Amino acid sequence: MASLSELAELNPWRKNPWFESVAEAQRRAKKKLPKSVYMALIAGSERGLTRDDNTDAFGELGFKPHVVGAKAERSMETSVMGQPISFPVMISPTGVQAVTPDGEVDVARAAAARGTAMGLSSFASKPIEEVAAVNPQTFFQVYWLGGKEEVLARLERAKAAGAKGVIITTDWSFSIGRDWGSPEIPEKLDAKAMVKLAPELAVRPRWVTEWAKSVIENKAMPDLTTPNLVAPGEVGPTFFGAYGEWQGTPPPTWEDIAWIARNFDGPVMLKGITRVDDAKRAVDAGVTAISVSNHGGNNLDGTPASIRCLAPIVDAVGGDVEVVLDGGIRRGGDVAKALALGARAVMIGRAYLWGLGANGQTGVENVLDLLRMGLDSALIGTGKSSISELSRDDLIIPEDFFRRLGE
């Protein structure tokens, strides 16, 4: 993380690679990326009600600050699924991060540089072996796709590559109904696709130059395949091919979740919980952790914000499993609010993707630094010496804030 003295030396009147908010990372990503690529990073289901509530809900929570007695030293270390991390922010798995040529490898390097864990999607554009090599604290995300033999093969491959745990994602229905339109994503980046995208690419020369350099160095066109769905070295299906296979696979049962928990040699997180009864079923299935998540608003639109569902779930199962929050984190203060409501840590998605789009690996590090600095400010403002001291007593919580689903 850049020190305050280093930040002070930066000249704000010249073009600066450092950005001082996640909102600025988003603005720079929008300016740099082709429209279709950028739209893929902001998309949400249907009207976007859940996507917007994920962020807006944090604004309804206030702090009760202390103005005297701030602690000189403050601790942010924690652990998730047995992995120690330097502060309670982790990388949430997102598919096909072809925002930069190195995609998920850039993100994994950034997370490792900041001492935190990397979640890698099974729909990623880089193989788990490459990602785990640069960040040993990698959790591999799996969808229930294909039969048990295929799922087991992916679990075994992840373990062999060094994955420290797996994340089972259940909170995705991939609604194609988006009121603002779905981004145009090509099946593969061949000559036909490049011609079709030419008007977008012509006005984004910096992005095109980065990819052209990668093509020249690697002597190959980039692809949009999913290498983690096949054996190492084999060519995986395209993203849409993988999506089609996922659509054709019956959704998992609770018995299937329990089967994964039994058959992976390591900790397992179940991602997508918003109901108390589902959280209890997850405990019964034998998972190590749960992620309170609605897939960033890309699931059933109208689902409450993740932060609204967090506290009732923590109250119900927080003594039995680790509980993390995923959805809507844009500031360090948001992290503090989630921790105060009982989350062990948070996972971020769009925030780091905007950092990646704005400035590659350095941009992701920038986003992580901002969240760490914002969390530190919240600890100072509430007079805490450790994140473990944060509690609901530090927050102003509206009476109707929580959504107690499935109690």
mmCIF file of C-alpha atoms in Angstrom:
data_model
loop_
_atom_site.group_PDB
_atom_site.id
_atom_site.type_symbol
_atom_site.label_atom_id
_atom_site.label_comp_id
_atom_site.label_asym_id
_atom_site.label_seq_id
_atom_site.Cartn_x
_atom_site.Cartn_y
_atom_site.Cartn_z
ATOM 1 C CA MET A 1 0.000 0.000 0.000
ATOM 2 C CA ALA A 2 1.298 3.482 -0.840
ATOM 3 C CA SER A 3 2.280 5.502 2.228
ATOM 4 C CA LEU A 4 0.742 8.875 2.986
ATOM 5 C CA SER A 5 4.059 10.576 2.214
ATOM 6 C CA GLU A 6 4.225 8.842 -1.155
ATOM 7 C CA LEU A 7 0.666 9.905 -1.935
ATOM 8 C CA ALA A 8 1.477 13.477 -0.919
ATOM 9 C CA GLU A 9 4.288 13.579 -3.470
ATOM 10 C CA LEU A 10 1.899 12.843 -6.323
ATOM 11 C CA ASN A 11 1.096 15.939 -8.356
ATOM 12 C CA PRO A 12 -2.706 16.215 -8.692
ATOM 13 C CA TRP A 13 -2.351 18.621 -11.638
ATOM 14 C CA ARG A 14 -0.798 16.119 -13.995
ATOM 15 C CA LYS A 15 -2.187 12.867 -15.350
ATOM 16 C CA ASN A 16 -1.791 10.432 -12.503
ATOM 17 C CA PRO A 17 -2.036 6.625 -12.544
ATOM 18 C CA TRP A 18 -3.247 6.664 -8.924
ATOM 19 C CA PHE A 19 -6.980 7.111 -8.397
ATOM 20 C CA GLU A 20 -8.436 8.037 -5.028
ATOM 21 C CA SER A 21 -11.819 6.296 -5.140
ATOM 22 C CA VAL A 22 -13.483 3.238 -6.627
ATOM 23 C CA ALA A 23 -15.831 5.651 -8.401
ATOM 24 C CA GLU A 24 -12.815 7.182 -10.152
ATOM 25 C CA ALA A 25 -11.598 3.700 -11.102
ATOM 26 C CA GLN A 26 -14.996 3.123 -12.704
ATOM 27 C CA ARG A 27 -14.798 6.407 -14.614
ATOM 28 C CA ARG A 28 -11.324 5.599 -15.921
ATOM 29 C CA ALA A 29 -12.343 2.063 -16.872
ATOM 30 C CA LYS A 30 -15.312 3.454 -18.798
ATOM 31 C CA LYS A 31 -13.029 5.863 -20.628
ATOM 32 C CA LYS A 32 -10.436 3.229 -21.500
ATOM 33 C CA LEU A 33 -12.476 0.100 -22.296
ATOM 34 C CA PRO A 34 -14.571 -0.602 -25.400
ATOM 35 C CA LYS A 35 -18.244 -0.057 -24.687
ATOM 36 C CA SER A 36 -19.154 -3.764 -24.810
ATOM 37 C CA VAL A 37 -16.397 -4.672 -22.359
ATOM 38 C CA TYR A 38 -17.384 -1.910 -19.956
ATOM 39 C CA MET A 39 -21.079 -2.812 -20.149
ATOM 40 C CA ALA A 40 -20.229 -6.374 -19.149
ATOM 41 C CA LEU A 41 -18.716 -4.989 -15.932
ATOM 42 C CA ILE A 42 -21.795 -3.034 -14.854
ATOM 43 C CA ALA A 43 -24.600 -5.298 -16.048
ATOM 44 C CA GLY A 44 -27.335 -6.446 -13.685
ATOM 45 C CA SER A 45 -30.540 -8.415 -14.150
ATOM 46 C CA GLU A 46 -33.705 -6.823 -15.520
ATOM 47 C CA ARG A 47 -34.367 -3.402 -13.932
ATOM 48 C CA GLY A 48 -31.208 -3.546 -11.820
ATOM 49 C CA LEU A 49 -33.144 -3.174 -8.560
ATOM 50 C CA THR A 50 -30.916 -5.569 -6.653
ATOM 51 C CA ARG A 51 -27.711 -4.245 -8.188
ATOM 52 C CA ASP A 52 -28.600 -0.720 -7.069
ATOM 53 C CA ASP A 53 -29.858 -1.774 -3.629
ATOM 54 C CA ASN A 54 -26.563 -3.563 -2.980
ATOM 55 C CA THR A 55 -24.791 -0.206 -2.974
ATOM 56 C CA ASP A 56 -27.597 2.106 -1.822
ATOM 57 C CA ALA A 57 -28.272 0.094 1.339
ATOM 58 C CA PHE A 58 -24.844 0.938 2.740
ATOM 59 C CA GLY A 59 -25.830 4.606 2.603
ATOM 60 C CA GLU A 60 -28.708 3.919 4.994
ATOM 61 C CA LEU A 61 -26.275 2.808 7.703
ATOM 62 C CA GLY A 62 -24.500 5.466 9.728
ATOM 63 C CA PHE A 63 -21.590 5.493 12.194
ATOM 64 C CA LYS A 64 -21.504 6.608 15.830
ATOM 65 C CA PRO A 65 -18.056 8.227 15.924
ATOM 66 C CA HIS A 66 -15.712 8.923 18.826
ATOM 67 C CA VAL A 67 -13.815 12.209 18.446
ATOM 68 C CA VAL A 68 -11.213 11.558 21.164
ATOM 69 C CA GLY A 69 -9.295 8.394 22.004
ATOM 70 C CA ALA A 70 -8.388 7.047 18.568
ATOM 71 C CA LYS A 71 -5.944 4.159 18.819
ATOM 72 C CA ALA A 72 -2.383 4.675 17.578
ATOM 73 C CA GLU A 73 -2.139 1.119 16.262
ATOM 74 C CA ARG A 74 -4.919 -0.730 14.510
ATOM 75 C CA SER A 75 -5.118 -4.381 13.462
ATOM 76 C CA MET A 76 -6.970 -5.616 10.387
ATOM 77 C CA GLU A 77 -5.681 -9.182 10.090
ATOM 78 C CA THR A 78 -8.141 -12.055 9.958
ATOM 79 C CA SER A 79 -8.506 -15.484 8.357
ATOM 80 C CA VAL A 80 -11.029 -17.093 6.045
ATOM 81 C CA MET A 81 -11.276 -20.860 5.538
ATOM 82 C CA GLY A 82 -7.934 -21.326 7.266
ATOM 83 C CA GLN A 83 -6.091 -18.725 5.205
ATOM 84 C CA PRO A 84 -4.609 -15.727 7.053
ATOM 85 C CA ILE A 85 -5.184 -12.462 5.187
ATOM 86 C CA SER A 86 -3.778 -9.024 5.933
ATOM 87 C CA PHE A 87 -7.162 -7.322 5.910
ATOM 88 C CA PRO A 88 -10.761 -8.540 5.520
ATOM 89 C CA VAL A 89 -11.225 -7.984 1.770
ATOM 90 C CA MET A 90 -10.992 -10.871 -0.700
ATOM 91 C CA ILE A 91 -11.344 -11.238 -4.462
ATOM 92 C CA SER A 92 -14.704 -12.657 -5.474
ATOM 93 C CA PRO A 93 -14.622 -15.016 -8.485
ATOM 94 C CA THR A 94 -15.888 -13.502 -11.746
ATOM 95 C CA GLY A 95 -15.821 -15.171 -15.152
ATOM 96 C CA VAL A 96 -13.656 -14.380 -18.210
ATOM 97 C CA GLN A 97 -11.657 -11.378 -16.988
ATOM 98 C CA ALA A 98 -10.343 -10.563 -20.463
ATOM 99 C CA VAL A 99 -10.225 -6.885 -19.525
ATOM 100 C CA THR A 100 -6.420 -7.077 -19.789
ATOM 101 C CA PRO A 101 -4.355 -9.701 -21.627
ATOM 102 C CA ASP A 102 -3.300 -11.308 -18.324
ATOM 103 C CA GLY A 103 -6.775 -11.030 -16.777
ATOM 104 C CA GLU A 104 -7.072 -13.220 -13.688
ATOM 105 C CA VAL A 105 -3.284 -13.508 -13.356
ATOM 106 C CA ASP A 106 -3.067 -9.713 -12.989
ATOM 107 C CA VAL A 107 -5.769 -9.824 -10.313
ATOM 108 C CA ALA A 108 -4.129 -12.726 -8.472
ATOM 109 C CA ARG A 109 -0.770 -10.942 -8.416
ATOM 110 C CA ALA A 110 -2.425 -7.813 -7.036
ATOM 111 C CA ALA A 111 -4.194 -9.772 -4.294
ATOM 112 C CA ALA A 112 -0.963 -11.545 -3.352
ATOM 113 C CA ALA A 113 0.896 -8.235 -3.231
ATOM 114 C CA ARG A 114 -1.673 -6.947 -0.751
ATOM 115 C CA GLY A 115 -1.743 -10.123 1.319
ATOM 116 C CA THR A 116 -5.191 -11.412 0.516
ATOM 117 C CA ALA A 117 -6.942 -14.348 -1.113
ATOM 118 C CA MET A 118 -8.007 -14.821 -4.721
ATOM 119 C CA GLY A 119 -11.296 -16.373 -5.820
ATOM 120 C CA LEU A 120 -10.965 -17.900 -9.306
ATOM 121 C CA SER A 121 -14.045 -18.691 -11.388
ATOM 122 C CA SER A 122 -14.361 -22.007 -13.180
ATOM 123 C CA PHE A 123 -15.395 -19.774 -16.119
ATOM 124 C CA ALA A 124 -12.104 -17.853 -15.874
ATOM 125 C CA SER A 125 -9.988 -17.151 -18.942
ATOM 126 C CA LYS A 126 -6.769 -18.333 -17.232
ATOM 127 C CA PRO A 127 -6.047 -21.856 -15.906
ATOM 128 C CA ILE A 128 -5.922 -22.376 -12.178
ATOM 129 C CA GLU A 129 -2.326 -23.590 -12.379
ATOM 130 C CA GLU A 130 -1.179 -20.138 -13.583
ATOM 131 C CA VAL A 131 -3.272 -18.285 -11.024
ATOM 132 C CA ALA A 132 -2.313 -20.415 -8.002
ATOM 133 C CA ALA A 133 1.341 -20.081 -9.007
ATOM 134 C CA VAL A 134 1.240 -16.310 -8.427
ATOM 135 C CA ASN A 135 -1.163 -16.389 -5.473
ATOM 136 C CA PRO A 136 -0.932 -19.497 -3.265
ATOM 137 C CA GLN A 137 -4.070 -18.334 -1.415
ATOM 138 C CA THR A 138 -6.417 -19.213 -4.256
ATOM 139 C CA PHE A 139 -9.948 -20.531 -3.781
ATOM 140 C CA PHE A 140 -11.444 -22.259 -6.829
ATOM 141 C CA GLN A 141 -15.092 -21.560 -7.620
ATOM 142 C CA VAL A 142 -17.268 -24.324 -9.061
ATOM 143 C CA TYR A 143 -20.699 -24.420 -10.643
ATOM 144 C CA TRP A 144 -22.763 -27.578 -10.640
ATOM 145 C CA LEU A 145 -22.089 -28.263 -14.304
ATOM 146 C CA GLY A 146 -22.120 -31.667 -15.981
ATOM 147 C CA GLY A 147 -22.295 -34.844 -13.911
ATOM 148 C CA LYS A 148 -20.592 -35.774 -10.657
ATOM 149 C CA GLU A 149 -17.603 -37.194 -12.502
ATOM 150 C CA GLU A 150 -16.951 -33.865 -14.235
ATOM 151 C CA VAL A 151 -17.384 -31.899 -11.012
ATOM 152 C CA LEU A 152 -15.080 -34.267 -9.152
ATOM 153 C CA ALA A 153 -12.432 -33.972 -11.876
ATOM 154 C CA ARG A 154 -12.473 -30.183 -11.501
ATOM 155 C CA LEU A 155 -12.213 -30.461 -7.716
ATOM 156 C CA GLU A 156 -9.247 -32.809 -8.007
ATOM 157 C CA ARG A 157 -7.547 -30.559 -10.549
ATOM 158 C CA ALA A 158 -8.017 -27.542 -8.277
ATOM 159 C CA LYS A 159 -6.533 -29.404 -5.322
ATOM 160 C CA ALA A 160 -3.569 -30.600 -7.377
ATOM 161 C CA ALA A 161 -2.935 -27.038 -8.544
ATOM 162 C CA GLY A 162 -2.743 -25.835 -4.956
ATOM 163 C CA ALA A 163 -6.210 -24.390 -4.350
ATOM 164 C CA LYS A 164 -6.730 -23.876 -0.631
ATOM 165 C CA GLY A 165 -10.500 -24.287 -0.819
ATOM 166 C CA VAL A 166 -13.491 -24.201 -3.140
ATOM 167 C CA ILE A 167 -16.442 -21.852 -3.499
ATOM 168 C CA ILE A 168 -19.740 -23.345 -4.690
ATOM 169 C CA THR A 169 -21.762 -20.676 -6.473
ATOM 170 C CA THR A 170 -25.538 -21.080 -6.407
ATOM 171 C CA ASP A 171 -26.717 -17.467 -6.814
ATOM 172 C CA TRP A 172 -26.659 -17.131 -10.576
ATOM 173 C CA SER A 173 -29.520 -17.546 -13.035
ATOM 174 C CA PHE A 174 -27.995 -15.336 -15.759
ATOM 175 C CA SER A 175 -31.111 -13.469 -16.743
ATOM 176 C CA ILE A 176 -30.778 -12.139 -20.289
ATOM 177 C CA GLY A 177 -33.472 -9.529 -19.613
ATOM 178 C CA ARG A 178 -31.660 -6.242 -18.996
ATOM 179 C CA ASP A 179 -33.569 -3.007 -19.432
ATOM 180 C CA TRP A 180 -30.478 -1.208 -20.768
ATOM 181 C CA GLY A 181 -29.541 -4.037 -23.110
ATOM 182 C CA SER A 182 -26.972 -6.808 -22.836
ATOM 183 C CA PRO A 183 -23.395 -6.174 -23.950
ATOM 184 C CA GLU A 184 -22.262 -7.621 -27.253
ATOM 185 C CA ILE A 185 -19.777 -10.351 -26.334
ATOM 186 C CA PRO A 186 -18.310 -12.331 -29.252
ATOM 187 C CA GLU A 187 -18.113 -16.102 -29.164
ATOM 188 C CA LYS A 188 -14.425 -15.798 -30.044
ATOM 189 C CA LEU A 189 -12.074 -12.995 -31.024
ATOM 190 C CA ASP A 190 -11.591 -13.872 -34.698
ATOM 191 C CA ALA A 191 -11.355 -11.576 -37.720
ATOM 192 C CA LYS A 192 -15.148 -11.460 -38.082
ATOM 193 C CA ALA A 193 -15.592 -10.340 -34.489
ATOM 194 C CA MET A 194 -12.865 -7.719 -34.809
ATOM 195 C CA VAL A 195 -14.549 -6.215 -37.859
ATOM 196 C CA LYS A 196 -17.866 -6.061 -36.024
ATOM 197 C CA LEU A 197 -16.255 -4.424 -32.993
ATOM 198 C CA ALA A 198 -14.099 -2.067 -35.079
ATOM 199 C CA PRO A 199 -16.170 1.095 -34.338
ATOM 200 C CA GLU A 200 -15.755 0.505 -30.591
ATOM 201 C CA LEU A 201 -12.078 -0.369 -30.861
ATOM 202 C CA ALA A 202 -11.237 2.648 -33.023
ATOM 203 C CA VAL A 203 -11.994 5.038 -30.172
ATOM 204 C CA ARG A 204 -10.075 3.010 -27.566
ATOM 205 C CA PRO A 205 -6.500 2.980 -28.981
ATOM 206 C CA ARG A 206 -4.768 2.456 -25.620
ATOM 207 C CA TRP A 207 -6.729 -0.734 -24.922
ATOM 208 C CA VAL A 208 -6.183 -2.009 -28.476
ATOM 209 C CA THR A 209 -2.447 -1.322 -28.208
ATOM 210 C CA GLU A 210 -2.170 -3.399 -25.024
ATOM 211 C CA TRP A 211 -3.880 -6.343 -26.675
ATOM 212 C CA ALA A 212 -1.923 -5.962 -29.932
ATOM 213 C CA LYS A 213 1.311 -6.113 -27.951
ATOM 214 C CA SER A 214 0.138 -9.306 -26.247
ATOM 215 C CA VAL A 215 -0.793 -10.883 -29.602
ATOM 216 C CA ILE A 216 2.659 -10.090 -31.008
ATOM 217 C CA GLU A 217 4.478 -11.424 -27.928
ATOM 218 C CA ASN A 218 2.418 -14.618 -27.709
ATOM 219 C CA LYS A 219 2.065 -15.085 -31.483
ATOM 220 C CA ALA A 220 -1.579 -15.977 -31.015
ATOM 221 C CA MET A 221 -4.961 -14.301 -30.942
ATOM 222 C CA PRO A 222 -6.627 -14.146 -27.512
ATOM 223 C CA ASP A 223 -9.562 -16.455 -26.936
ATOM 224 C CA LEU A 224 -12.611 -16.474 -24.701
ATOM 225 C CA THR A 225 -12.430 -20.124 -23.717
ATOM 226 C CA THR A 226 -12.814 -21.560 -20.216
ATOM 227 C CA PRO A 227 -9.710 -23.717 -19.597
ATOM 228 C CA ASN A 228 -10.695 -24.797 -16.074
ATOM 229 C CA LEU A 229 -13.615 -26.908 -17.305
ATOM 230 C CA VAL A 230 -11.348 -29.438 -19.029
ATOM 231 C CA ALA A 231 -8.150 -31.333 -18.267
ATOM 232 C CA PRO A 232 -4.930 -29.266 -18.144
ATOM 233 C CA GLY A 233 -3.661 -28.494 -21.644
ATOM 234 C CA GLU A 234 -6.978 -29.152 -23.365
ATOM 235 C CA VAL A 235 -8.936 -26.402 -25.105
ATOM 236 C CA GLY A 236 -11.981 -25.529 -23.052
ATOM 237 C CA PRO A 237 -15.383 -24.507 -24.362
ATOM 238 C CA THR A 238 -16.109 -20.868 -25.060
ATOM 239 C CA PHE A 239 -17.870 -18.914 -22.346
ATOM 240 C CA PHE A 240 -21.182 -19.329 -24.145
ATOM 241 C CA GLY A 241 -20.502 -22.990 -24.739
ATOM 242 C CA ALA A 242 -19.883 -23.439 -21.017
ATOM 243 C CA TYR A 243 -22.985 -21.419 -20.241
ATOM 244 C CA GLY A 244 -25.026 -23.666 -22.528
ATOM 245 C CA GLU A 245 -23.739 -26.756 -20.744
ATOM 246 C CA TRP A 246 -24.562 -25.172 -17.390
ATOM 247 C CA GLN A 247 -28.093 -24.419 -18.599
ATOM 248 C CA GLY A 248 -28.497 -28.040 -19.606
ATOM 249 C CA THR A 249 -27.430 -29.355 -16.195
ATOM 250 C CA PRO A 250 -30.176 -29.820 -13.571
ATOM 251 C CA PRO A 251 -29.624 -27.431 -10.630
ATOM 252 C CA PRO A 252 -27.857 -28.915 -7.589
ATOM 253 C CA THR A 253 -29.756 -30.294 -4.616
ATOM 254 C CA TRP A 254 -28.739 -29.942 -0.982
ATOM 255 C CA GLU A 255 -27.500 -33.531 -1.240
ATOM 256 C CA ASP A 256 -25.204 -32.420 -4.088
ATOM 257 C CA ILE A 257 -23.815 -29.582 -1.940
ATOM 258 C CA ALA A 258 -23.129 -32.050 0.862
ATOM 259 C CA TRP A 259 -21.473 -34.389 -1.660
ATOM 260 C CA ILE A 260 -19.021 -31.648 -2.702
ATOM 261 C CA ALA A 261 -18.266 -30.853 0.948
ATOM 262 C CA ARG A 262 -17.466 -34.522 1.531
ATOM 263 C CA ASN A 263 -15.427 -35.018 -1.620
ATOM 264 C CA PHE A 264 -13.134 -31.997 -1.568
ATOM 265 C CA ASP A 265 -10.079 -32.340 0.637
ATOM 266 C CA GLY A 266 -10.282 -28.892 2.162
ATOM 267 C CA PRO A 267 -12.645 -26.114 3.227
ATOM 268 C CA VAL A 268 -15.770 -25.342 1.194
ATOM 269 C CA MET A 269 -17.730 -22.091 0.952
ATOM 270 C CA LEU A 270 -21.321 -21.943 -0.288
ATOM 271 C CA LYS A 271 -21.967 -18.659 -2.106
ATOM 272 C CA GLY A 272 -25.437 -17.240 -2.630
ATOM 273 C CA ILE A 273 -27.184 -17.386 0.743
ATOM 274 C CA THR A 274 -29.759 -14.687 1.575
ATOM 275 C CA ARG A 275 -32.199 -16.691 3.739
ATOM 276 C CA VAL A 276 -31.852 -17.922 7.293
ATOM 277 C CA ASP A 277 -33.346 -21.336 6.504
ATOM 278 C CA ASP A 278 -30.916 -21.804 3.604
ATOM 279 C CA ALA A 279 -28.033 -20.818 5.894
ATOM 280 C CA LYS A 280 -29.079 -23.541 8.324
ATOM 281 C CA ARG A 281 -29.281 -26.071 5.484
ATOM 282 C CA ALA A 282 -25.765 -25.055 4.470
ATOM 283 C CA VAL A 283 -24.542 -25.824 7.987
ATOM 284 C CA ASP A 284 -26.230 -29.227 7.808
ATOM 285 C CA ALA A 285 -24.544 -29.847 4.432
ATOM 286 C CA GLY A 286 -21.159 -29.527 6.103
ATOM 287 C CA VAL A 287 -19.705 -26.405 4.483
ATOM 288 C CA THR A 288 -17.000 -24.381 6.206
ATOM 289 C CA ALA A 289 -18.246 -20.934 5.232
ATOM 290 C CA ILE A 290 -21.138 -19.189 3.523
ATOM 291 C CA SER A 291 -21.193 -16.048 1.417
ATOM 292 C CA VAL A 292 -24.245 -13.841 1.843
ATOM 293 C CA SER A 293 -24.600 -12.852 -1.798
ATOM 294 C CA ASN A 294 -27.028 -12.203 -4.653
ATOM 295 C CA HIS A 295 -24.390 -12.398 -7.385
ATOM 296 C CA GLY A 296 -24.000 -8.642 -7.543
ATOM 297 C CA GLY A 297 -27.576 -8.208 -8.723
ATOM 298 C CA ASN A 298 -27.145 -10.684 -11.590
ATOM 299 C CA ASN A 299 -29.581 -13.207 -10.192
ATOM 300 C CA LEU A 300 -33.277 -12.788 -9.358
ATOM 301 C CA ASP A 301 -33.970 -9.049 -9.589
ATOM 302 C CA GLY A 302 -35.817 -7.711 -6.568
ATOM 303 C CA THR A 303 -33.759 -9.783 -4.130
ATOM 304 C CA PRO A 304 -32.770 -7.599 -1.152
ATOM 305 C CA ALA A 305 -29.281 -6.155 -0.850
ATOM 306 C CA SER A 306 -26.827 -8.615 0.678
ATOM 307 C CA ILE A 307 -26.077 -6.281 3.590
ATOM 308 C CA ARG A 308 -29.779 -6.256 4.562
ATOM 309 C CA CYS A 309 -29.744 -10.048 4.937
ATOM 310 C CA LEU A 310 -26.401 -10.331 6.732
ATOM 311 C CA ALA A 311 -27.174 -9.785 10.421
ATOM 312 C CA PRO A 312 -30.119 -12.228 10.705
ATOM 313 C CA ILE A 313 -27.971 -14.922 9.070
ATOM 314 C CA VAL A 314 -25.033 -14.191 11.384
ATOM 315 C CA ASP A 315 -27.375 -14.432 14.371
ATOM 316 C CA ALA A 316 -28.654 -17.803 13.181
ATOM 317 C CA VAL A 317 -25.455 -19.599 12.100
ATOM 318 C CA GLY A 318 -22.498 -17.358 12.891
ATOM 319 C CA GLY A 319 -21.387 -19.722 15.625
ATOM 320 C CA ASP A 320 -21.380 -22.688 13.260
ATOM 321 C CA VAL A 321 -19.781 -21.409 10.030
ATOM 322 C CA GLU A 322 -17.739 -18.447 8.856
ATOM 323 C CA VAL A 323 -19.953 -15.785 7.241
ATOM 324 C CA VAL A 324 -18.650 -13.392 4.587
ATOM 325 C CA LEU A 325 -20.502 -10.717 2.631
ATOM 326 C CA ASP A 326 -20.426 -10.249 -1.137
ATOM 327 C CA GLY A 327 -22.193 -7.361 -2.866
ATOM 328 C CA GLY A 328 -22.033 -3.576 -3.077
ATOM 329 C CA ILE A 329 -18.666 -2.882 -1.430
ATOM 330 C CA ARG A 330 -17.260 0.353 -2.848
ATOM 331 C CA ARG A 331 -15.525 1.965 0.159
ATOM 332 C CA GLY A 332 -13.599 1.035 3.263
ATOM 333 C CA GLY A 333 -16.519 2.324 5.302
ATOM 334 C CA ASP A 334 -18.704 -0.302 3.626
ATOM 335 C CA VAL A 335 -16.255 -2.971 4.775
ATOM 336 C CA ALA A 336 -16.449 -1.642 8.333
ATOM 337 C CA LYS A 337 -20.256 -1.714 8.280
ATOM 338 C CA ALA A 338 -20.292 -5.336 7.097
ATOM 339 C CA LEU A 339 -17.846 -6.345 9.828
ATOM 340 C CA ALA A 340 -19.892 -4.499 12.448
ATOM 341 C CA LEU A 341 -22.933 -6.541 11.395
ATOM 342 C CA GLY A 342 -21.021 -9.778 11.882
ATOM 343 C CA ALA A 343 -19.213 -10.576 8.623
ATOM 344 C CA ARG A 344 -15.795 -12.175 9.004
ATOM 345 C CA ALA A 345 -14.663 -10.551 5.747
ATOM 346 C CA VAL A 346 -16.062 -9.227 2.472
ATOM 347 C CA MET A 347 -15.590 -10.189 -1.152
ATOM 348 C CA ILE A 348 -15.423 -7.635 -3.952
ATOM 349 C CA GLY A 349 -16.276 -7.989 -7.647
ATOM 350 C CA ARG A 350 -16.997 -4.908 -9.749
ATOM 351 C CA ALA A 351 -14.646 -2.751 -7.683
ATOM 352 C CA TYR A 352 -11.525 -4.702 -8.599
ATOM 353 C CA LEU A 353 -12.674 -5.231 -12.193
ATOM 354 C CA TRP A 354 -12.883 -1.458 -12.614
ATOM 355 C CA GLY A 355 -9.392 -1.182 -11.160
ATOM 356 C CA LEU A 356 -8.218 -3.841 -13.618
ATOM 357 C CA GLY A 357 -9.804 -1.970 -16.499
ATOM 358 C CA ALA A 358 -8.380 1.359 -15.405
ATOM 359 C CA ASN A 359 -4.771 0.291 -14.812
ATOM 360 C CA GLY A 360 -4.236 -3.472 -14.870
ATOM 361 C CA GLN A 361 -2.587 -5.135 -11.879
ATOM 362 C CA THR A 362 -1.602 -1.752 -10.427
ATOM 363 C CA GLY A 363 -5.236 -0.636 -10.646
ATOM 364 C CA VAL A 364 -6.401 -3.656 -8.652
ATOM 365 C CA GLU A 365 -3.743 -2.947 -6.028
ATOM 366 C CA ASN A 366 -4.973 0.668 -6.002
ATOM 367 C CA VAL A 367 -8.544 -0.468 -5.240
ATOM 368 C CA LEU A 368 -7.376 -2.773 -2.446
ATOM 369 C CA ASP A 369 -5.288 0.061 -0.966
ATOM 370 C CA LEU A 370 -8.296 2.384 -1.007
ATOM 371 C CA LEU A 371 -10.470 -0.138 0.824
ATOM 372 C CA ARG A 372 -7.746 -0.736 3.394
ATOM 373 C CA MET A 373 -7.274 2.997 3.950
ATOM 374 C CA GLY A 374 -11.025 3.559 4.240
ATOM 375 C CA LEU A 375 -11.360 0.734 6.744
ATOM 376 C CA ASP A 376 -8.488 2.191 8.752
ATOM 377 C CA SER A 377 -10.256 5.557 8.795
ATOM 378 C CA ALA A 378 -13.395 3.864 10.109
ATOM 379 C CA LEU A 379 -11.401 2.229 12.910
ATOM 380 C CA ILE A 380 -9.918 5.613 13.838
ATOM 381 C CA GLY A 381 -13.329 7.273 13.747
ATOM 382 C CA THR A 382 -14.936 4.645 15.959
ATOM 383 C CA GLY A 383 -11.999 4.449 18.367
ATOM 384 C CA LYS A 384 -11.153 0.815 17.667
ATOM 385 C CA SER A 385 -7.783 -0.898 17.772
ATOM 386 C CA SER A 386 -8.934 -3.972 15.835
ATOM 387 C CA ILE A 387 -11.589 -4.984 13.353
ATOM 388 C CA SER A 388 -12.703 -7.584 15.898
ATOM 389 C CA GLU A 389 -13.962 -4.746 18.123
ATOM 390 C CA LEU A 390 -16.484 -3.454 15.576
ATOM 391 C CA SER A 391 -20.098 -4.180 16.524
ATOM 392 C CA ARG A 392 -23.653 -3.081 15.825
ATOM 393 C CA ASP A 393 -23.286 -0.550 18.631
ATOM 394 C CA ASP A 394 -21.020 1.421 16.280
ATOM 395 C CA LEU A 395 -23.774 1.806 13.686
ATOM 396 C CA ILE A 396 -26.944 3.826 13.249
ATOM 397 C CA ILE A 397 -29.370 1.247 11.862
ATOM 398 C CA PRO A 398 -32.863 2.177 10.619
ATOM 399 C CA GLU A 399 -35.633 0.104 12.201
ATOM 400 C CA ASP A 400 -36.721 -1.397 8.892
ATOM 401 C CA PHE A 401 -33.230 -2.044 7.518
ATOM 402 C CA PHE A 402 -32.896 -5.811 7.904
ATOM 403 C CA ARG A 403 -34.602 -8.418 5.724
ATOM 404 C CA ARG A 404 -35.236 -11.537 7.782
ATOM 405 C CA LEU A 405 -35.898 -14.006 5.002
ATOM 406 C CA GLY A 406 -36.769 -17.576 5.879
ATOM 407 C CA GLU A 407 -36.784 -17.176 9.647
#
